[in-house]
mmCIF file with all atom_site columns, C-alpha atoms in Angstrom:
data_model
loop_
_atom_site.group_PDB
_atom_site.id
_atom_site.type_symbol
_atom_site.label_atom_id
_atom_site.label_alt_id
_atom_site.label_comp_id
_atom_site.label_asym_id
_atom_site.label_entity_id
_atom_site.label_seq_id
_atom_site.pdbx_PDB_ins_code
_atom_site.Cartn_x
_atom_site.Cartn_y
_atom_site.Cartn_z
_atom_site.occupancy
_atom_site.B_iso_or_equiv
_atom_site.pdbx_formal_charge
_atom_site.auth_seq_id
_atom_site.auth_comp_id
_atom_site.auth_asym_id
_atom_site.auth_atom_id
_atom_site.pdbx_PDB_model_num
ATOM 1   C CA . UNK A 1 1   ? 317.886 -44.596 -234.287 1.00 0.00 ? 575 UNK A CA 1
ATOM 2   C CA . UNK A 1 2   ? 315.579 -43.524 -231.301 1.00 0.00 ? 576 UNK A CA 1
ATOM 3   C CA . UNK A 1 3   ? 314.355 -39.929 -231.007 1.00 0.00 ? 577 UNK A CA 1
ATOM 4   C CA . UNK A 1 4   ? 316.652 -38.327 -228.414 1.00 0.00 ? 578 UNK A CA 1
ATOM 5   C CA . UNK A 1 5   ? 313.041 -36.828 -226.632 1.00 0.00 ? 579 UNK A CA 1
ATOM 6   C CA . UNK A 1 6   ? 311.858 -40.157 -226.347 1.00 0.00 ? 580 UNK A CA 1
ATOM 7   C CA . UNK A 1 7   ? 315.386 -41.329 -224.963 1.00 0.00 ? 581 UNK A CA 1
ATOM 8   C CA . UNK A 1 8   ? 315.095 -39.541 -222.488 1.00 0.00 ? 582 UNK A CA 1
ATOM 9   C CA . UNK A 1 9   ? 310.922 -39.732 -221.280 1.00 0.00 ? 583 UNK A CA 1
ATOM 10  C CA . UNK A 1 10  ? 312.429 -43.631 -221.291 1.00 0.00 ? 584 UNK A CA 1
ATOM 11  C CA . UNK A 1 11  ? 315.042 -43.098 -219.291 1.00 0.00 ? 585 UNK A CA 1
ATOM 12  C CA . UNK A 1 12  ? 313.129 -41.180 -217.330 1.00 0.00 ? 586 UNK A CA 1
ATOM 13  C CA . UNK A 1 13  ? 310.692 -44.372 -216.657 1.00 0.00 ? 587 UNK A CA 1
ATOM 14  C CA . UNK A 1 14  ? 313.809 -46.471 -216.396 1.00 0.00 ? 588 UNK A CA 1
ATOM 15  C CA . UNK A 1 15  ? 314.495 -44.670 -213.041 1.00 0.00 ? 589 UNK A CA 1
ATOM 16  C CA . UNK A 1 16  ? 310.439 -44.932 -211.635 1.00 0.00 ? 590 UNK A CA 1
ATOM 17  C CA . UNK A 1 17  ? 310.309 -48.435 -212.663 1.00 0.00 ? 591 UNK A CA 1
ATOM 18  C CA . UNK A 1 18  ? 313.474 -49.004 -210.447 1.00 0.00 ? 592 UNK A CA 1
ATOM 19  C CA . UNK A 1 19  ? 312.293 -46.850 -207.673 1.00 0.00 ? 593 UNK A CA 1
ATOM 20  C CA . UNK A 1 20  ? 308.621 -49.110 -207.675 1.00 0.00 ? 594 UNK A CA 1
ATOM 21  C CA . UNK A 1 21  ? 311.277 -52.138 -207.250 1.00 0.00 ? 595 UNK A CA 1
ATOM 22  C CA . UNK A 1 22  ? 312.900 -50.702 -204.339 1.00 0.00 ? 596 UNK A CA 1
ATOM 23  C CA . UNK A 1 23  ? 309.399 -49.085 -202.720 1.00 0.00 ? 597 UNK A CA 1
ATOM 24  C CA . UNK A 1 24  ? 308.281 -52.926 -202.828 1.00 0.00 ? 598 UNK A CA 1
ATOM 25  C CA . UNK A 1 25  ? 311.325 -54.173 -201.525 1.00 0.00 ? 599 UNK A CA 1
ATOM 26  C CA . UNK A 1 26  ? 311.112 -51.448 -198.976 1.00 0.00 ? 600 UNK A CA 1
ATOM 27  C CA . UNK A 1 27  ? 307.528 -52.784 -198.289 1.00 0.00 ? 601 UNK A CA 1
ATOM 28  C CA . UNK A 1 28  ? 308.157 -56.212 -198.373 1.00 0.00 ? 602 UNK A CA 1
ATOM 29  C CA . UNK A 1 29  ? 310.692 -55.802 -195.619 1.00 0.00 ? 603 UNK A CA 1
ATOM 30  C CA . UNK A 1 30  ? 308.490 -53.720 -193.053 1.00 0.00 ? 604 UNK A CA 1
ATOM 31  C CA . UNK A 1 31  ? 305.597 -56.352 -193.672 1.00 0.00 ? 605 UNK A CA 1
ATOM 32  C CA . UNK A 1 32  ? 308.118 -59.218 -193.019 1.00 0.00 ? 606 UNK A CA 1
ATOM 33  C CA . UNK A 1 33  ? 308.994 -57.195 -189.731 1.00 0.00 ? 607 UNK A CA 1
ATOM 34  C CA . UNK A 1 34  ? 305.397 -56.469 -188.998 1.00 0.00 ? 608 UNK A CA 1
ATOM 35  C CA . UNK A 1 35  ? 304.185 -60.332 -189.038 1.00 0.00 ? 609 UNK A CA 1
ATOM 36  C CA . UNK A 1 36  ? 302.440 -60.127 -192.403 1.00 0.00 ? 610 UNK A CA 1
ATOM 37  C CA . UNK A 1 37  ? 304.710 -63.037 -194.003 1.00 0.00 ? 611 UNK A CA 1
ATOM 38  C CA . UNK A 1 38  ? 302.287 -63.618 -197.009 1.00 0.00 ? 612 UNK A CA 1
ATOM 39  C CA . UNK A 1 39  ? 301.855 -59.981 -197.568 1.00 0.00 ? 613 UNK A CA 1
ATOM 40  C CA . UNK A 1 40  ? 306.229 -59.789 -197.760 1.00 0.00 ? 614 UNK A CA 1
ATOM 41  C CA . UNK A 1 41  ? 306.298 -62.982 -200.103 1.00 0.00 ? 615 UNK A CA 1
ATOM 42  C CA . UNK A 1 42  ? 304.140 -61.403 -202.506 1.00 0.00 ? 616 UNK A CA 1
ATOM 43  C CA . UNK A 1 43  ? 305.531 -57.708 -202.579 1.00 0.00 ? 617 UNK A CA 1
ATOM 44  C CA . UNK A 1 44  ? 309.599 -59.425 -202.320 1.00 0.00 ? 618 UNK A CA 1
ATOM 45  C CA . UNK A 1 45  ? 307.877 -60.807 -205.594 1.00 0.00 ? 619 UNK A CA 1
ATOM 46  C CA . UNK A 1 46  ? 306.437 -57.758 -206.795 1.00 0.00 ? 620 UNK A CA 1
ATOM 47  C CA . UNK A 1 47  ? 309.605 -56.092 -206.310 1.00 0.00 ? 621 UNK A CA 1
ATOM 48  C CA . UNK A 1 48  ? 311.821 -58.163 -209.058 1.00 0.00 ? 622 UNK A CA 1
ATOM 49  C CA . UNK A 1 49  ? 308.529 -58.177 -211.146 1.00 0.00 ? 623 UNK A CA 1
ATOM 50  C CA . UNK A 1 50  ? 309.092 -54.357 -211.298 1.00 0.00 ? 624 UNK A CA 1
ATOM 51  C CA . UNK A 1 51  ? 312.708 -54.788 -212.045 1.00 0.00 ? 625 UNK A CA 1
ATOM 52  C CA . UNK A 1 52  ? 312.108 -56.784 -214.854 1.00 0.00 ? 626 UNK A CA 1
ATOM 53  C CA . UNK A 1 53  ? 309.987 -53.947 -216.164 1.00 0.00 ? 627 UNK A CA 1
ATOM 54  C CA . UNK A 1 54  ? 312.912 -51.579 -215.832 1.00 0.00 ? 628 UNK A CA 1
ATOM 55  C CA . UNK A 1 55  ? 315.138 -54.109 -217.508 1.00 0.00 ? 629 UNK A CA 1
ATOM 56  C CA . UNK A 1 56  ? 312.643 -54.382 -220.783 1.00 0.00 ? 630 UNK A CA 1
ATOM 57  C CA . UNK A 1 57  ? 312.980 -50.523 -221.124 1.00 0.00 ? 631 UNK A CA 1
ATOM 58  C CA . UNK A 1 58  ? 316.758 -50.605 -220.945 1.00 0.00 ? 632 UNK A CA 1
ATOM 59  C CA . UNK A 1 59  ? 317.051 -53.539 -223.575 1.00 0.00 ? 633 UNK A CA 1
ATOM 60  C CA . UNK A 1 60  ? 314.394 -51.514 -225.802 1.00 0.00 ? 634 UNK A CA 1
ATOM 61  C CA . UNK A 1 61  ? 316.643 -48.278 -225.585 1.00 0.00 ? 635 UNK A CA 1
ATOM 62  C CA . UNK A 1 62  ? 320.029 -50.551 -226.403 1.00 0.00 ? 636 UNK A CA 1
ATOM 63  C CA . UNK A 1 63  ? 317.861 -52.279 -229.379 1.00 0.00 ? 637 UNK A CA 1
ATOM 64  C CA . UNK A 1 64  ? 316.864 -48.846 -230.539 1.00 0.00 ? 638 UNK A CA 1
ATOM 65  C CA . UNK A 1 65  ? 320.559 -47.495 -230.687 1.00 0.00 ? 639 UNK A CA 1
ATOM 66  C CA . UNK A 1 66  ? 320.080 -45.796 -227.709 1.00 0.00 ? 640 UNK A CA 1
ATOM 67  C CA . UNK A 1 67  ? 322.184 -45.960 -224.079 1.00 0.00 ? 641 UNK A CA 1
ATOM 68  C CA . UNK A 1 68  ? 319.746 -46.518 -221.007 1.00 0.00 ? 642 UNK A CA 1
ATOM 69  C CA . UNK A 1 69  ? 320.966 -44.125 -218.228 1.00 0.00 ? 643 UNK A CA 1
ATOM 70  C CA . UNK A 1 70  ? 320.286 -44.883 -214.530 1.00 0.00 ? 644 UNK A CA 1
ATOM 71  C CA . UNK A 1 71  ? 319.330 -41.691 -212.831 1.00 0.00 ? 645 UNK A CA 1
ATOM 72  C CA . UNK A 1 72  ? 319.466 -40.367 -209.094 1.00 0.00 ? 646 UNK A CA 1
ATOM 73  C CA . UNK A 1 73  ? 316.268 -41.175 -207.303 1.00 0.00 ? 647 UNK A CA 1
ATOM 74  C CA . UNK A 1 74  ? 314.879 -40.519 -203.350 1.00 0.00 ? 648 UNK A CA 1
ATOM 75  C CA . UNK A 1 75  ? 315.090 -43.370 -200.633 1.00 0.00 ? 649 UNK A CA 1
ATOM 76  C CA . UNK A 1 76  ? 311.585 -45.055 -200.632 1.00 0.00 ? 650 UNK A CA 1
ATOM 77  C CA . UNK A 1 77  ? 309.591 -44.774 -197.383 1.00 0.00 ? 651 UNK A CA 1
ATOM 78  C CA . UNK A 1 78  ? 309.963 -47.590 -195.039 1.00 0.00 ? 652 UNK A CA 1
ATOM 79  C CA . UNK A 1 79  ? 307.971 -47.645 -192.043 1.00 0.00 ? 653 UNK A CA 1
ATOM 80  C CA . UNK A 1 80  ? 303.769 -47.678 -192.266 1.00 0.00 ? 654 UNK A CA 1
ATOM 81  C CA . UNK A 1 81  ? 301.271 -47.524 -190.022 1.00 0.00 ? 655 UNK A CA 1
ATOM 82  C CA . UNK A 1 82  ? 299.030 -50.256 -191.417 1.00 0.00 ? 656 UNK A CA 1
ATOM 83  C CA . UNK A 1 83  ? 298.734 -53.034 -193.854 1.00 0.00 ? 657 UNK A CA 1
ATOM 84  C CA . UNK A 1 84  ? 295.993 -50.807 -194.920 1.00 0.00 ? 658 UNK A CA 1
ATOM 85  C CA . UNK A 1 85  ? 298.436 -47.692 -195.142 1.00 0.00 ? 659 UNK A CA 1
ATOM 86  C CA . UNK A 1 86  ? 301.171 -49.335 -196.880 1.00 0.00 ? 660 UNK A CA 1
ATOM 87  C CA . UNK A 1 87  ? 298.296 -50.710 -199.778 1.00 0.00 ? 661 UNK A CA 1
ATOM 88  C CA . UNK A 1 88  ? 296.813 -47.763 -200.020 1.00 0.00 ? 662 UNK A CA 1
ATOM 89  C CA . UNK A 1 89  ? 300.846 -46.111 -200.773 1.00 0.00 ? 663 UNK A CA 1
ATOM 90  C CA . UNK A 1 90  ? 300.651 -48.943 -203.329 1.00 0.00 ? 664 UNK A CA 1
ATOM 91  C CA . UNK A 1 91  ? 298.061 -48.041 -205.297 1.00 0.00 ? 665 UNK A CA 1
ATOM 92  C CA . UNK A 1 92  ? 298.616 -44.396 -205.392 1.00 0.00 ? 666 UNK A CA 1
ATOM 93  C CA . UNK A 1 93  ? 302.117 -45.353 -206.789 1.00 0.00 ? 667 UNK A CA 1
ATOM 94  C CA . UNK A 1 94  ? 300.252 -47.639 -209.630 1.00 0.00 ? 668 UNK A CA 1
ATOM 95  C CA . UNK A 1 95  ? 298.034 -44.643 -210.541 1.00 0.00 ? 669 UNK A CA 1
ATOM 96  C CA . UNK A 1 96  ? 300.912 -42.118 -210.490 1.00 0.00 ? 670 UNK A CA 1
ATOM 97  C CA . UNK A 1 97  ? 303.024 -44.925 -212.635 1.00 0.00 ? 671 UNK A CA 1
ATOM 98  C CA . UNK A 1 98  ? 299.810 -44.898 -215.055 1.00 0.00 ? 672 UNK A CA 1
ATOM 99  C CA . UNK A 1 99  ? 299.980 -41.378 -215.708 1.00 0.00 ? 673 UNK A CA 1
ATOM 100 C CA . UNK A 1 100 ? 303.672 -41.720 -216.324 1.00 0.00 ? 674 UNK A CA 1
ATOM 101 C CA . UNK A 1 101 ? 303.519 -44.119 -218.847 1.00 0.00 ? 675 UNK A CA 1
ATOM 102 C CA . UNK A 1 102 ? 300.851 -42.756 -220.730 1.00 0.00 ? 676 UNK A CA 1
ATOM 103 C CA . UNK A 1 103 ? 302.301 -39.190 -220.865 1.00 0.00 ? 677 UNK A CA 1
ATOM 104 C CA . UNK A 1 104 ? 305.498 -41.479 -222.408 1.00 0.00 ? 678 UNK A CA 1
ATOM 105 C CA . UNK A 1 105 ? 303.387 -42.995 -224.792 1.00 0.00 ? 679 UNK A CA 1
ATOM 106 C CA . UNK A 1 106 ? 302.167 -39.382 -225.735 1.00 0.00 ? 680 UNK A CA 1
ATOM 107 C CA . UNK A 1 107 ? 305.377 -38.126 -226.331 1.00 0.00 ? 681 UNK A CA 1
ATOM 108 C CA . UNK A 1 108 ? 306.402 -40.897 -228.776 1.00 0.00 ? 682 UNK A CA 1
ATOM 109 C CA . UNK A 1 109 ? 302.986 -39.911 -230.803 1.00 0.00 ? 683 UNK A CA 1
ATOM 110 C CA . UNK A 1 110 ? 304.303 -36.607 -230.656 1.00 0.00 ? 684 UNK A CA 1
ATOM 111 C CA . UNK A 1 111 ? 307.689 -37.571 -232.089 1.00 0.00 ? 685 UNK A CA 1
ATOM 112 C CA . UNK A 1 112 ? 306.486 -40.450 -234.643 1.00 0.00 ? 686 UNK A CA 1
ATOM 113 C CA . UNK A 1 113 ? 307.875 -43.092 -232.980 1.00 0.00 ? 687 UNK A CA 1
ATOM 114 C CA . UNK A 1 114 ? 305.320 -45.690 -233.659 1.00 0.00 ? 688 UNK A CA 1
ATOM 115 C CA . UNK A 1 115 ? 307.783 -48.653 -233.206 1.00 0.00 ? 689 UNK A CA 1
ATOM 116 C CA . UNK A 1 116 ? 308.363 -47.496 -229.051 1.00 0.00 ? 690 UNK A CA 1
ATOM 117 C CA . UNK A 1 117 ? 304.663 -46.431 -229.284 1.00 0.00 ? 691 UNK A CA 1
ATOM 118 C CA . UNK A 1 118 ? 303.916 -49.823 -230.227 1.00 0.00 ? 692 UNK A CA 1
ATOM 119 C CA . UNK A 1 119 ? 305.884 -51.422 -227.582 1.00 0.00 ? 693 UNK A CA 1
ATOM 120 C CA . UNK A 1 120 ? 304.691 -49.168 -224.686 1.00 0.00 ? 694 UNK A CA 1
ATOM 121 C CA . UNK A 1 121 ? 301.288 -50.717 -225.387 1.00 0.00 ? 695 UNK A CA 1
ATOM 122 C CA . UNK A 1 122 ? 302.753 -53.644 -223.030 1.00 0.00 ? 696 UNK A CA 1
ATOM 123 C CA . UNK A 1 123 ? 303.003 -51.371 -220.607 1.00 0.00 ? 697 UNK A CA 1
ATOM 124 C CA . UNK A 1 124 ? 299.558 -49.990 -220.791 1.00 0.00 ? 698 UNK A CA 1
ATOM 125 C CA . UNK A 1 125 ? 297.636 -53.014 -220.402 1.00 0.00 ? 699 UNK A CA 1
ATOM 126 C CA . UNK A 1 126 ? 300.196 -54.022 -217.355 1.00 0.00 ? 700 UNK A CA 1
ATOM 127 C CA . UNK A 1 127 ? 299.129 -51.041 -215.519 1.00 0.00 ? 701 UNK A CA 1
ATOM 128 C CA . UNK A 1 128 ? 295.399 -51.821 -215.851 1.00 0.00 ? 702 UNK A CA 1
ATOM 129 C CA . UNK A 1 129 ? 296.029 -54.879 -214.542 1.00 0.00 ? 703 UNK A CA 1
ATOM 130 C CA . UNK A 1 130 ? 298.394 -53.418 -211.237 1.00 0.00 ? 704 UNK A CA 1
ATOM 131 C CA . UNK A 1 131 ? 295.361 -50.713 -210.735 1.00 0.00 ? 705 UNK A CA 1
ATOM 132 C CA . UNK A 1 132 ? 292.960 -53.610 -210.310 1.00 0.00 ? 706 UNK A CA 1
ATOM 133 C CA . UNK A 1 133 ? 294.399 -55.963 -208.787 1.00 0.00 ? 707 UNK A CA 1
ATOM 134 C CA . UNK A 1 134 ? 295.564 -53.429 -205.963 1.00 0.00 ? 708 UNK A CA 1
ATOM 135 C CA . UNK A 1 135 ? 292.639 -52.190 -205.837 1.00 0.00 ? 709 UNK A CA 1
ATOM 136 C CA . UNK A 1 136 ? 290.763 -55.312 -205.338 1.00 0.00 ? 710 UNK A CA 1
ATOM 137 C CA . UNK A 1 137 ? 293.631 -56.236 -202.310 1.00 0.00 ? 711 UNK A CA 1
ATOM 138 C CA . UNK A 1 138 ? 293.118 -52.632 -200.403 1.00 0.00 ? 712 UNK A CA 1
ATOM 139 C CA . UNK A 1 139 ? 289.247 -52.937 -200.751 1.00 0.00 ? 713 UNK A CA 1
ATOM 140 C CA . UNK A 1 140 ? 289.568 -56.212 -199.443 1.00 0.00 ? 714 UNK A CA 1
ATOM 141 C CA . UNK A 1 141 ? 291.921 -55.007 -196.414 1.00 0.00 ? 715 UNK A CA 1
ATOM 142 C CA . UNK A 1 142 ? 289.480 -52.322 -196.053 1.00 0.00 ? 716 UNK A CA 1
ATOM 143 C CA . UNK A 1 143 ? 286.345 -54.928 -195.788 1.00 0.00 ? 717 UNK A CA 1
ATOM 144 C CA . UNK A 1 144 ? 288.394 -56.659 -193.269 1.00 0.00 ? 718 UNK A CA 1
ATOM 145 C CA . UNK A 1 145 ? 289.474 -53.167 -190.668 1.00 0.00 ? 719 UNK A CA 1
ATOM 146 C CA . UNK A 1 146 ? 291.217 -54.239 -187.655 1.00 0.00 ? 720 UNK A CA 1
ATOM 147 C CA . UNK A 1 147 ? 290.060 -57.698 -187.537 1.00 0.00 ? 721 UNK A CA 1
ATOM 148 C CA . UNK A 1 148 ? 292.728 -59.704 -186.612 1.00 0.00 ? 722 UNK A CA 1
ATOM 149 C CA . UNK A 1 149 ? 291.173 -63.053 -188.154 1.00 0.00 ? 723 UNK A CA 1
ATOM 150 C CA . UNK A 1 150 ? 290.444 -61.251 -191.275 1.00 0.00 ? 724 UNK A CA 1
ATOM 151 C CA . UNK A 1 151 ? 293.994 -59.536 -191.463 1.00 0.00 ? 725 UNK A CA 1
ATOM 152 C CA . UNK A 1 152 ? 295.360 -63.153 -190.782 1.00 0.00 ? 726 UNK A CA 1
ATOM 153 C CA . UNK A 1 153 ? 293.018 -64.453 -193.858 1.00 0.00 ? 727 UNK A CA 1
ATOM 154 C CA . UNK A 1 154 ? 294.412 -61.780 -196.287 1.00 0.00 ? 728 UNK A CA 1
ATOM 155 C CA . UNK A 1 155 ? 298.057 -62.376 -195.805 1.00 0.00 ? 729 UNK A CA 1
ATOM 156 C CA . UNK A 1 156 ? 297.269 -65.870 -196.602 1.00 0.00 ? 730 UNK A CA 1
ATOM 157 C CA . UNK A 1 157 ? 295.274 -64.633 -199.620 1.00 0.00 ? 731 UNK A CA 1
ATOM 158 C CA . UNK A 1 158 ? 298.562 -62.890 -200.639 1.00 0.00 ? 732 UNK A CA 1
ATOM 159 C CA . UNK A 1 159 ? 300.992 -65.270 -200.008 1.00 0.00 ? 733 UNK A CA 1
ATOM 160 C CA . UNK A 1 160 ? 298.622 -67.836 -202.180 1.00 0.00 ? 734 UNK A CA 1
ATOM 161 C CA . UNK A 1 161 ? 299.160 -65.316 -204.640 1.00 0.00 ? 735 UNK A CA 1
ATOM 162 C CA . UNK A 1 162 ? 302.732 -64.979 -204.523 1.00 0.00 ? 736 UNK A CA 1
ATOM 163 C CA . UNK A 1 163 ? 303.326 -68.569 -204.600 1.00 0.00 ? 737 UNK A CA 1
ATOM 164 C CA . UNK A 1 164 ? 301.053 -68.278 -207.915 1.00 0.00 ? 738 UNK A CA 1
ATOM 165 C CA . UNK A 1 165 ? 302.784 -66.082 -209.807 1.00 0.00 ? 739 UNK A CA 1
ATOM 166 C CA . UNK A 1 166 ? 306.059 -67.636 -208.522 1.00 0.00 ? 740 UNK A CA 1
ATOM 167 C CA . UNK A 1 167 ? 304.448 -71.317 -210.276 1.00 0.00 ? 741 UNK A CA 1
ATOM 168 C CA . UNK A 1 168 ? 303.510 -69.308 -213.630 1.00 0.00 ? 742 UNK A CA 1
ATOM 169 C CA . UNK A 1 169 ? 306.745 -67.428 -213.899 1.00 0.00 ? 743 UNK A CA 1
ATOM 170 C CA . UNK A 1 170 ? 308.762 -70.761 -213.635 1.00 0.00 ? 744 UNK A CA 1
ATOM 171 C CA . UNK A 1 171 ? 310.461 -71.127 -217.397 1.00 0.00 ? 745 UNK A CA 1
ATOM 172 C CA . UNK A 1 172 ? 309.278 -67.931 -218.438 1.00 0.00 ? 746 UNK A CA 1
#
C-alpha cells in the first residue's frame, strides 16, 4: 500500500504532467497558425509524449493500491510573440517540471518509499534529457534571430525531429 503523502505529491505531478500536455498542444497549435509547420509536428508530438508520462504515474498509483486523482488546473497560454518566446516558455516549464519531480522524489525518501523512489528515477533522467535538448533548440533559435532563412532551417530541423521520434516510437 502507497504512503498516502506520496499519493498525493503523485497526484500532484499527475496534474503538471497533464498541464505540460496541454501547454504543448497549446503551442503546437499557435506554431501551426504562425507558419512554423515543423515546429507544430514536433510539439503535437511532444504533447502525447507528455501524456504518456501522466499516464505511467496514474498506472504506478493503481499498481501501488492507490486511486490517481485528476485535479483542477489553469488554461495554458496560447498566443507568443516569437518562436523564440514560445521556446524559451518551454524550457522554463522543463526546469520548473525538474524541480517538481525531484522535490517528489524527496518526499518518497522522506517516507521510505524506495519502490516509487526507485521508479521516479525514470523520471529524473527524462528531465535531463528535456533540459538539453530544449536548450540546445532555443540556443539554436537564438543563433539564428530574425533570420528568416535560418528560422525556415530550424522548423525543418524540428520537424526532422518529430518525424524521428514518430519512426522510434512505432511498436513501442
Amino acid at each position: 500500500m502507497m504512503n498516502k503523502n506520496v499519493e498525493n505529491a503523485i497526484n500532484q505531478q499527475v496534474n503538471r504532467e497533464e498541464f505540460s500536455s496541454r501547454l504543448y498542444l497549446a503551442m503546437a497549435i499557435w506554431c501551426e497558425s504562425n507558419g512554423f509547420p515543423g515546429a507544430a509536428g514536433f510539439l503535437y508530438k511532444h504533447a502525447e509524449e507528455e501524456r504518456i508520462h501522466m499516464l505511467k504515474l496514474v498506472h504506478y498509483v493503481a499498481d501501488r493500491g492507490g486511486q490517481a486523482k485528476l485535479l483542477p488546473m489553469e488554461e495554458p497560454t496560447q498566443t507568443y510573440n516569437t518562436l523564440l518566446d514560445l521556446f524559451g516558455e518551454i524550457l522554463k516549464h522543463e526546469m520548473f517540471i525538474t524541480g517538481s519531480i525531484n522535490e517528489l522524489y524527496g518526499i518518497a525518501l522522506k517516507e521510505n518509499e524506495f519502490t516509487t523512489a526507485n521508479f521516479l528515477q525514470w523520471y529524473i533522467t527524462e528531465q535531463v534529457e528535456e533540459e538539453a535538448l530544449f536548450s540546445t533548440i532555443l540556443d539554436k533559435i537564438k543563433l539564428v534571430g530574425s533570420d528568416k532563412a535560418g528560422m525556415f532551417h530550424i522548423d525543418k530541423e524540428l520537424e526532422g525531429m518529430a518525424m524521428a521520434k514518430a519512426v522510434t516510437n512505432v511498436g513501442a
